[in-house]
């Protein structure tokens, strides 16, 4: 089941790649409809998901590289379930949006998008560290092409920067994975995540390993001060690339903390919490302040991502049920809201070929449907009650206040700042007189654009007014997750004999 | 006193088969007329295939012959397969390449086959003198091959450089062999290993000096920094197909002997050489990768990248033990596939009179020749170590062995080097897919042999990357047959 969900996009991509280059409409249609298959499959999985079970479900496991005890092992639990759905939900929308924003090499664009989906889904469901690493790195390649081929003027610089930043973190993590797998216990190496959860490591090793994992994930999140690749990548990427990047790819960083860095090395994580939480709060405030002064809409949204992901990190590192659930919920929210924001910015860019806020003004009169969509998405992004963003931010702040009241207090100011820059931006773009004559003829949303945006708006409202079904499926997993961490922290400093062998490096 | 040992025909079987093929090609060349000489190439490929099959059938019956001077253990057979693969694909892609040059076909094919014979002798040799013999058989053939495109000045220059420096390195190697003979009274690896286990004082010192001299000789052949200076010039100047053979076959043969001598024969000195190799590995990886970033010519870039790959392989040797050795063998196999493929693409881009070897010549190729671009992208990403391609699997095994043996620092330096290498490999992709170019290149489909080479290597690069465990198991068994 999971294997099918993970690999159908890739197969669909290969199928699209084999089509005739000239049949643009056929390619669009095929890619879109084929991408609905994994979505349907994942909905089916959602129906079969046991909401009371906090453990792994739909597990599939086969030997892959027996000499190193590497297994092809996948499964979902309440932590990853919704991220899988987010991925399968957003990808068809992005492919549909490609109707208006991709003008060259459509076939290859569709292929890379679908291949990227396979990489992301695989990373979300992998339960073997080696397998996870493979998916983690595989994602780089399509994203690199998406930015580099279909991006803006400085796309090559942005693409290479993205690849190099991510690779530095990823490869150091690989060394950590190797160390963990070969040294964690006597005898056979093991890459099995569920097994490694139960291994307790001495402090010294935990600190180093946590540092390596945390670096990789922090780059991906991206946490301040490792965020510099993000605005470049976002601004240069095509609209679809930005949506996927912000909507899903960044979640892999926070998911990595949730799934690997924290539960594998909980004591080191607890030690690092003050620093990480501080960086997260700096990210929240810094991201918001920088977003405020951006003249470019897309950059504004990109920096707002830095701010929002700071909230997610703050929640995850609160290490209590509210914080963690809020963090996961906020990951989904950010995927939907920011994805929608990038799509909306893309709509404007499509029409005017500029994203400068100063170029617009008074658009409400000209494009009322567009303005209403934008309004809802923007309000969700700043966390208006009744929309999804509120639920996540509320839970996170609740958890954070329990864990670190002072940091939470500062973070709250980020909420205010978020409202400031968003509302100010909205006002400058939408209200006032229609000053720029170039905007006087802009058409309102087309039917395709509406078809892309409406599912997102529905989800934004649904998750805001009725969060129960989402939260209830997370809760058992979060409880089990925190219990495991607690147990492991209690059992700390039982040094395993393997680590007594020091390093041999001269 | 020379005892008459019975001739161990089985030990010689692969070597004899291939020598026979080489002679046959040489003689047939005399009777062939007309411009179409593909038949000679096919004859060579058939001979290589037969040799490979013979090697596979010997897998379960390792045998030592000539008083312990040669052995067809699984180790040698594994390398035989790499050599047959490398030489076979070189022949295959040459058939499309030679029509663009004025290279004499018959000599060319014969020399490639003789070079392969030398490689096989090197891998099977369990005696330093026989290793030397194999090395010379291989090297002399390759010296000539490097300069075989006589109208090209740079080809001649490459041959001369390679020959002079190669002779120099051979001197070091011989001197080292002499020292080891002086220390232990034998040139046979088993005997040397036995002596070193209990040697002390002066003997040990002499052996250590011998070991250091051997290290220089092998370091030259595998192009390890600081013995690498010849590589870029020779790789650039030689005909591209020969560059491929040098980067893959010669390097694998040198590593075959290098690994056997150090990990088996000189295991008693591992305390001494592992420190030196550690340093060499770091230097080789770093210099190779950093200088590769600066290259504008694709053949020079691949030359420096092959230096860097020698550095990764040294990591496996430092890691020692079962994991390290098996990783080296597996890596050489994967490296052969992806590098041969990359050179095939380089050849496909050239046309008569215009080698198109500058990076700018790759501008826009990705979309104008989708398969060519796709193949090159796969090779570049695999060389950079992106999963799930064979280059990643190879690096994974190497670094896993290093980490397992406690060389964490070395593994970290290795992965940071991979990041640097990503920069220049991706640079090729940038040219191919992200810049508009106008270079007009004949489509590879018009040259079926090149296309076939690329197809084989692309498929193998992907397959061995996704399912590496079978090949790794072979490599492990091969390595375990040592000693």
Short mmCIF file of C-alpha atoms in Angstrom, two decimals, chain A residues 126-453:
data_model
loop_
_atom_site.label_atom_id
_atom_site.label_comp_id
_atom_site.label_asym_id
_atom_site.label_seq_id
_atom_site.Cartn_x
_atom_site.Cartn_y
_atom_site.Cartn_z
CA UNK A 126 10.85 5.52 5.58
CA UNK A 127 11.56 3.59 8.76
CA UNK A 128 15.09 2.65 7.91
CA UNK A 129 17.78 5.27 8.24
CA UNK A 130 19.50 4.26 5.03
CA UNK A 131 16.25 4.30 3.11
CA UNK A 132 15.40 7.67 4.58
CA UNK A 133 18.75 9.03 3.54
CA UNK A 134 18.29 7.77 0.00
CA UNK A 135 14.93 9.52 -0.35
CA UNK A 136 16.28 12.59 1.38
CA UNK A 137 19.06 13.00 -1.16
CA UNK A 138 16.98 11.92 -4.13
CA UNK A 139 14.72 14.91 -3.59
CA UNK A 140 17.63 17.22 -4.28
CA UNK A 141 17.91 16.30 -7.92
CA UNK A 142 14.41 17.16 -9.19
CA UNK A 143 14.27 20.28 -7.03
CA UNK A 144 17.62 21.33 -8.43
CA UNK A 145 16.33 20.97 -11.95
CA UNK A 146 13.03 22.68 -11.15
CA UNK A 147 14.84 25.75 -9.85
CA UNK A 148 17.64 25.66 -12.39
CA UNK A 149 15.65 25.09 -15.57
CA UNK A 150 12.36 26.81 -14.93
CA UNK A 151 13.52 29.47 -12.50
CA UNK A 152 14.10 33.20 -12.76
CA UNK A 153 17.14 35.20 -13.74
CA UNK A 154 19.53 34.07 -11.02
CA UNK A 155 18.25 30.52 -11.08
CA UNK A 156 21.60 28.77 -11.51
CA UNK A 157 23.12 30.49 -8.52
CA UNK A 158 20.06 29.68 -6.44
CA UNK A 159 19.93 26.07 -7.58
CA UNK A 160 23.58 25.40 -6.80
CA UNK A 161 23.34 27.15 -3.47
CA UNK A 162 20.33 25.04 -2.60
CA UNK A 163 22.10 21.82 -3.53
CA UNK A 164 25.34 22.60 -1.74
CA UNK A 165 23.68 23.78 1.46
CA UNK A 166 21.49 20.72 1.65
CA UNK A 167 24.30 18.37 0.76
CA UNK A 168 26.63 19.59 3.49
CA UNK A 169 24.04 18.81 6.09
CA UNK A 170 22.91 15.60 4.45
CA UNK A 171 26.34 14.08 4.13
CA UNK A 172 27.36 14.85 7.69
CA UNK A 173 24.13 13.20 8.70
CA UNK A 174 25.17 10.18 6.63
CA UNK A 175 28.34 9.83 8.68
CA UNK A 176 26.27 10.09 11.84
CA UNK A 177 23.88 7.44 10.51
CA UNK A 178 26.80 5.15 9.75
CA UNK A 179 28.23 5.66 13.21
CA UNK A 180 24.88 5.08 14.84
CA UNK A 181 24.24 1.95 12.80
CA UNK A 182 27.63 0.34 13.27
CA UNK A 183 28.49 1.40 16.81
CA UNK A 184 25.21 1.53 18.62
CA UNK A 185 25.41 -2.11 19.56
CA UNK A 186 27.69 -5.07 19.36
CA UNK A 187 27.38 -7.44 16.42
CA UNK A 188 25.25 -6.76 13.36
CA UNK A 189 24.87 -3.14 12.28
CA UNK A 190 21.28 -1.95 12.23
CA UNK A 191 19.61 0.86 10.33
CA UNK A 192 16.16 -0.02 11.62
CA UNK A 193 14.70 3.13 13.12
CA UNK A 194 12.26 1.39 15.43
CA UNK A 195 15.05 -0.74 16.77
CA UNK A 196 17.44 2.18 17.21
CA UNK A 197 14.80 4.05 19.19
CA UNK A 198 15.40 1.57 21.99
CA UNK A 199 19.18 1.76 21.99
CA UNK A 200 20.54 4.08 24.61
CA UNK A 201 23.77 5.85 23.85
CA UNK A 202 26.35 7.46 26.11
CA UNK A 203 26.17 11.23 26.31
CA UNK A 204 29.31 12.06 24.37
CA UNK A 205 28.16 10.10 21.32
CA UNK A 206 24.62 11.43 21.61
CA UNK A 207 25.83 15.00 21.51
CA UNK A 208 27.83 14.53 18.34
CA UNK A 209 25.21 12.50 16.57
CA UNK A 210 22.47 14.92 17.52
CA UNK A 211 24.59 17.78 16.25
CA UNK A 212 25.05 16.11 12.87
CA UNK A 213 21.38 15.24 12.46
CA UNK A 214 20.28 18.62 13.75
CA UNK A 215 22.53 20.44 11.30
CA UNK A 216 21.04 18.57 8.36
CA UNK A 217 17.49 19.23 9.45
CA UNK A 218 18.13 22.80 10.56
CA UNK A 219 19.43 23.63 7.09
CA UNK A 220 16.32 22.14 5.55
CA UNK A 221 13.87 23.86 7.93
CA UNK A 222 15.65 26.39 7.55
CA UNK A 223 16.53 27.73 10.96
CA UNK A 224 18.20 31.05 11.53
CA UNK A 225 21.13 31.54 10.67
CA UNK A 226 21.14 28.71 8.10
CA UNK A 227 18.22 30.14 6.16
CA UNK A 228 20.10 32.14 3.54
CA UNK A 229 19.54 29.64 0.75
CA UNK A 230 15.79 29.84 1.17
CA UNK A 231 14.94 33.33 -0.13
CA UNK A 232 17.19 32.75 -3.13
CA UNK A 233 15.66 29.39 -3.90
CA UNK A 234 12.12 30.69 -3.43
CA UNK A 235 12.50 33.82 -5.45
CA UNK A 236 14.15 32.06 -8.36
CA UNK A 237 12.01 28.92 -8.37
CA UNK A 238 8.95 28.74 -10.61
CA UNK A 239 5.63 29.06 -8.80
CA UNK A 240 5.07 25.32 -8.60
CA UNK A 241 8.57 24.81 -7.26
CA UNK A 242 8.03 27.42 -4.58
CA UNK A 243 4.76 25.83 -3.53
CA UNK A 244 6.34 22.41 -3.18
CA UNK A 245 9.44 23.83 -1.54
CA UNK A 246 7.54 25.78 1.09
CA UNK A 247 4.59 23.46 1.30
CA UNK A 248 6.34 20.15 1.72
CA UNK A 249 10.09 20.16 1.35
CA UNK A 250 10.74 22.41 4.33
CA UNK A 251 8.52 20.16 6.41
CA UNK A 252 11.09 17.45 5.96
CA UNK A 253 13.42 19.45 8.13
CA UNK A 254 10.96 19.78 10.98
CA UNK A 255 9.78 16.22 10.43
CA UNK A 256 13.40 15.11 10.68
CA UNK A 257 13.66 16.64 14.12
CA UNK A 258 10.41 15.05 15.12
CA UNK A 259 11.13 11.59 13.76
CA UNK A 260 14.89 11.25 14.09
CA UNK A 261 16.92 13.88 15.90
CA UNK A 262 14.80 14.20 19.03
CA UNK A 263 13.66 10.63 19.70
CA UNK A 264 16.99 9.03 18.81
CA UNK A 265 19.02 11.33 21.04
CA UNK A 266 16.52 12.76 23.53
CA UNK A 267 18.99 13.74 26.21
CA UNK A 268 21.19 15.65 23.83
CA UNK A 269 18.06 17.18 22.35
CA UNK A 270 16.90 18.27 25.77
CA UNK A 271 20.28 19.80 26.43
CA UNK A 272 20.15 21.66 23.15
CA UNK A 273 16.57 22.82 23.62
CA UNK A 274 17.34 26.26 25.07
CA UNK A 275 19.64 27.04 22.14
CA UNK A 276 17.35 25.67 19.49
CA UNK A 277 14.30 27.33 20.97
CA UNK A 278 16.19 30.60 21.15
CA UNK A 279 17.21 30.29 17.51
CA UNK A 280 13.63 29.44 16.65
CA UNK A 281 12.39 32.59 18.35
CA UNK A 282 15.10 34.66 16.69
CA UNK A 283 13.91 33.13 13.43
CA UNK A 284 10.31 34.07 14.20
CA UNK A 285 11.09 37.69 14.94
CA UNK A 286 13.87 38.11 12.39
CA UNK A 287 11.82 36.48 9.62
CA UNK A 288 8.88 38.73 10.38
CA UNK A 289 10.98 41.89 10.51
CA UNK A 290 12.75 41.13 7.25
CA UNK A 291 9.47 40.18 5.60
CA UNK A 292 8.08 43.53 6.61
CA UNK A 293 10.59 45.51 4.55
CA UNK A 294 10.51 43.37 1.41
CA UNK A 295 9.48 45.20 -1.72
CA UNK A 296 8.98 41.88 -3.52
CA UNK A 297 5.86 39.82 -2.77
CA UNK A 298 7.55 36.49 -3.18
CA UNK A 299 10.43 37.41 -0.95
CA UNK A 300 7.95 38.56 1.64
CA UNK A 301 6.26 35.18 1.61
CA UNK A 302 9.65 33.45 1.67
CA UNK A 303 10.74 35.29 4.79
CA UNK A 304 7.37 34.72 6.38
CA UNK A 305 8.19 31.01 5.99
CA UNK A 306 11.31 31.46 8.08
CA UNK A 307 9.12 33.03 10.72
CA UNK A 308 6.41 30.38 10.59
CA UNK A 309 8.82 27.48 10.71
CA UNK A 310 10.33 29.04 13.79
CA UNK A 311 6.95 28.47 15.41
CA UNK A 312 6.94 24.86 14.36
CA UNK A 313 10.38 24.34 15.86
CA UNK A 314 9.36 26.06 19.06
CA UNK A 315 6.41 23.72 19.34
CA UNK A 316 8.36 20.55 18.65
CA UNK A 317 11.00 21.44 21.18
CA UNK A 318 8.47 22.22 23.89
CA UNK A 319 8.41 18.42 24.20
CA UNK A 320 4.90 18.35 25.61
CA UNK A 321 1.70 17.15 23.92
CA UNK A 322 0.34 20.59 23.08
CA UNK A 323 3.60 21.82 21.66
CA UNK A 324 4.27 18.76 19.54
CA UNK A 325 0.72 18.50 18.23
CA UNK A 326 0.70 22.20 17.54
CA UNK A 327 3.98 21.84 15.71
CA UNK A 328 2.65 19.09 13.48
CA UNK A 329 -0.59 20.95 12.90
CA UNK A 330 1.31 24.07 12.02
CA UNK A 331 3.39 22.11 9.52
CA UNK A 332 0.18 21.24 7.68
CA UNK A 333 -1.13 24.79 8.00
CA UNK A 334 2.01 26.28 6.66
CA UNK A 335 1.92 23.82 3.78
CA UNK A 336 -1.57 24.94 2.84
CA UNK A 337 -1.36 28.66 3.56
CA UNK A 338 2.07 29.35 2.19
CA UNK A 339 1.46 27.07 -0.75
CA UNK A 340 -1.66 29.08 -1.50
CA UNK A 341 0.19 32.36 -1.01
CA UNK A 342 2.83 31.37 -3.52
CA UNK A 343 0.14 30.35 -5.98
CA UNK A 344 -1.56 33.70 -5.53
CA UNK A 345 1.67 35.59 -6.02
CA UNK A 346 2.24 33.44 -9.08
CA UNK A 347 -1.14 34.50 -10.48
CA UNK A 348 -0.14 38.15 -10.25
CA UNK A 349 3.30 37.49 -11.69
CA UNK A 350 1.71 35.64 -14.57
CA UNK A 351 -0.31 38.71 -15.47
CA UNK A 352 2.16 41.49 -14.80
CA UNK A 353 5.61 39.84 -14.80
CA UNK A 354 6.51 41.73 -11.72
CA UNK A 355 6.16 40.97 -8.06
CA UNK A 356 6.97 44.39 -6.67
CA UNK A 357 4.37 45.53 -4.19
CA UNK A 358 4.80 49.10 -5.37
CA UNK A 359 3.57 48.14 -8.83
CA UNK A 360 0.15 47.20 -7.49
CA UNK A 361 -2.61 48.85 -5.52
CA UNK A 362 -6.36 48.86 -5.61
CA UNK A 363 -6.58 45.40 -7.10
CA UNK A 364 -9.73 44.58 -5.14
CA UNK A 365 -11.87 46.52 -7.58
CA UNK A 366 -10.30 44.89 -10.59
CA UNK A 367 -10.02 41.30 -9.31
CA UNK A 368 -12.55 40.76 -6.54
CA UNK A 369 -12.49 36.96 -6.58
CA UNK A 370 -8.74 36.98 -6.41
CA UNK A 371 -8.82 39.48 -3.57
CA UNK A 372 -11.22 37.36 -1.52
CA UNK A 373 -9.07 34.27 -1.92
CA UNK A 374 -6.01 36.28 -0.99
CA UNK A 375 -7.79 37.69 2.04
CA UNK A 376 -8.73 34.28 3.40
CA UNK A 377 -5.27 32.83 2.84
CA UNK A 378 -3.61 35.84 4.39
CA UNK A 379 -5.84 35.70 7.43
CA UNK A 380 -5.08 32.03 7.82
CA UNK A 381 -1.40 32.81 7.62
CA UNK A 382 -1.60 35.34 10.44
CA UNK A 383 -3.62 32.96 12.57
CA UNK A 384 -7.14 34.39 12.64
CA UNK A 385 -9.45 32.32 14.84
CA UNK A 386 -11.69 30.12 12.75
CA UNK A 387 -8.96 29.42 10.26
CA UNK A 388 -6.31 26.74 10.46
CA UNK A 389 -3.37 28.91 11.45
CA UNK A 390 -4.98 29.85 14.72
CA UNK A 391 -5.28 26.27 15.96
CA UNK A 392 -1.64 25.54 15.34
CA UNK A 393 -0.27 28.73 16.78
CA UNK A 394 -2.50 28.47 19.81
CA UNK A 395 -1.38 24.94 20.61
CA UNK A 396 2.26 25.81 20.06
CA UNK A 397 2.16 28.84 22.31
CA UNK A 398 0.31 26.87 24.94
CA UNK A 399 2.98 24.20 24.89
CA UNK A 400 5.79 26.70 24.73
CA UNK A 401 4.49 28.69 27.69
CA UNK A 402 4.59 25.53 29.76
CA UNK A 403 8.14 24.75 28.71
CA UNK A 404 9.83 28.12 28.26
CA UNK A 405 7.61 31.01 29.26
CA UNK A 406 10.05 33.78 28.39
CA UNK A 407 10.76 32.56 24.90
CA UNK A 408 7.07 31.98 24.34
CA UNK A 409 6.40 35.55 25.33
CA UNK A 410 8.86 36.84 22.77
CA UNK A 411 7.43 34.47 20.18
CA UNK A 412 4.00 35.96 20.73
CA UNK A 413 5.35 39.22 19.45
CA UNK A 414 6.07 37.35 16.24
CA UNK A 415 2.35 36.74 15.86
CA UNK A 416 1.76 40.45 16.11
CA UNK A 417 4.52 41.25 13.67
CA UNK A 418 3.12 38.64 11.31
CA UNK A 419 -0.22 40.40 11.34
CA UNK A 420 1.51 43.70 10.72
CA UNK A 421 3.47 42.78 7.63
CA UNK A 422 0.69 40.72 6.09
CA UNK A 423 -2.02 43.27 6.59
CA UNK A 424 0.23 46.08 5.44
CA UNK A 425 1.14 44.16 2.32
CA UNK A 426 -2.50 43.33 1.65
CA UNK A 427 -3.48 46.92 2.08
CA UNK A 428 -0.84 48.15 -0.35
CA UNK A 429 -1.73 45.59 -2.97
CA UNK A 430 -5.50 45.45 -2.71
CA UNK A 431 -6.88 48.69 -1.35
CA UNK A 432 -6.74 52.29 -2.38
CA UNK A 433 -7.29 53.65 -5.85
CA UNK A 434 -6.17 51.76 -8.89
CA UNK A 435 -3.15 53.95 -9.52
CA UNK A 436 -1.14 51.92 -11.97
CA UNK A 437 -2.81 51.89 -15.40
CA UNK A 438 -1.16 48.55 -16.20
CA UNK A 439 -3.41 46.94 -13.62
CA UNK A 440 -6.63 48.32 -15.08
CA UNK A 441 -7.06 45.45 -17.49
CA UNK A 442 -6.07 42.52 -15.32
CA UNK A 443 -8.49 39.61 -15.66
CA UNK A 444 -9.82 37.95 -12.53
CA UNK A 445 -9.15 34.34 -11.62
CA UNK A 446 -9.60 31.88 -14.44
CA UNK A 447 -11.48 28.66 -13.93
CA UNK A 448 -8.27 26.64 -13.64
CA UNK A 449 -6.89 29.02 -11.07
CA UNK A 450 -10.08 28.73 -9.11
CA UNK A 451 -9.93 24.96 -9.35
CA UNK A 452 -6.45 25.12 -7.84
CA UNK A 453 -7.27 27.55 -5.05
#
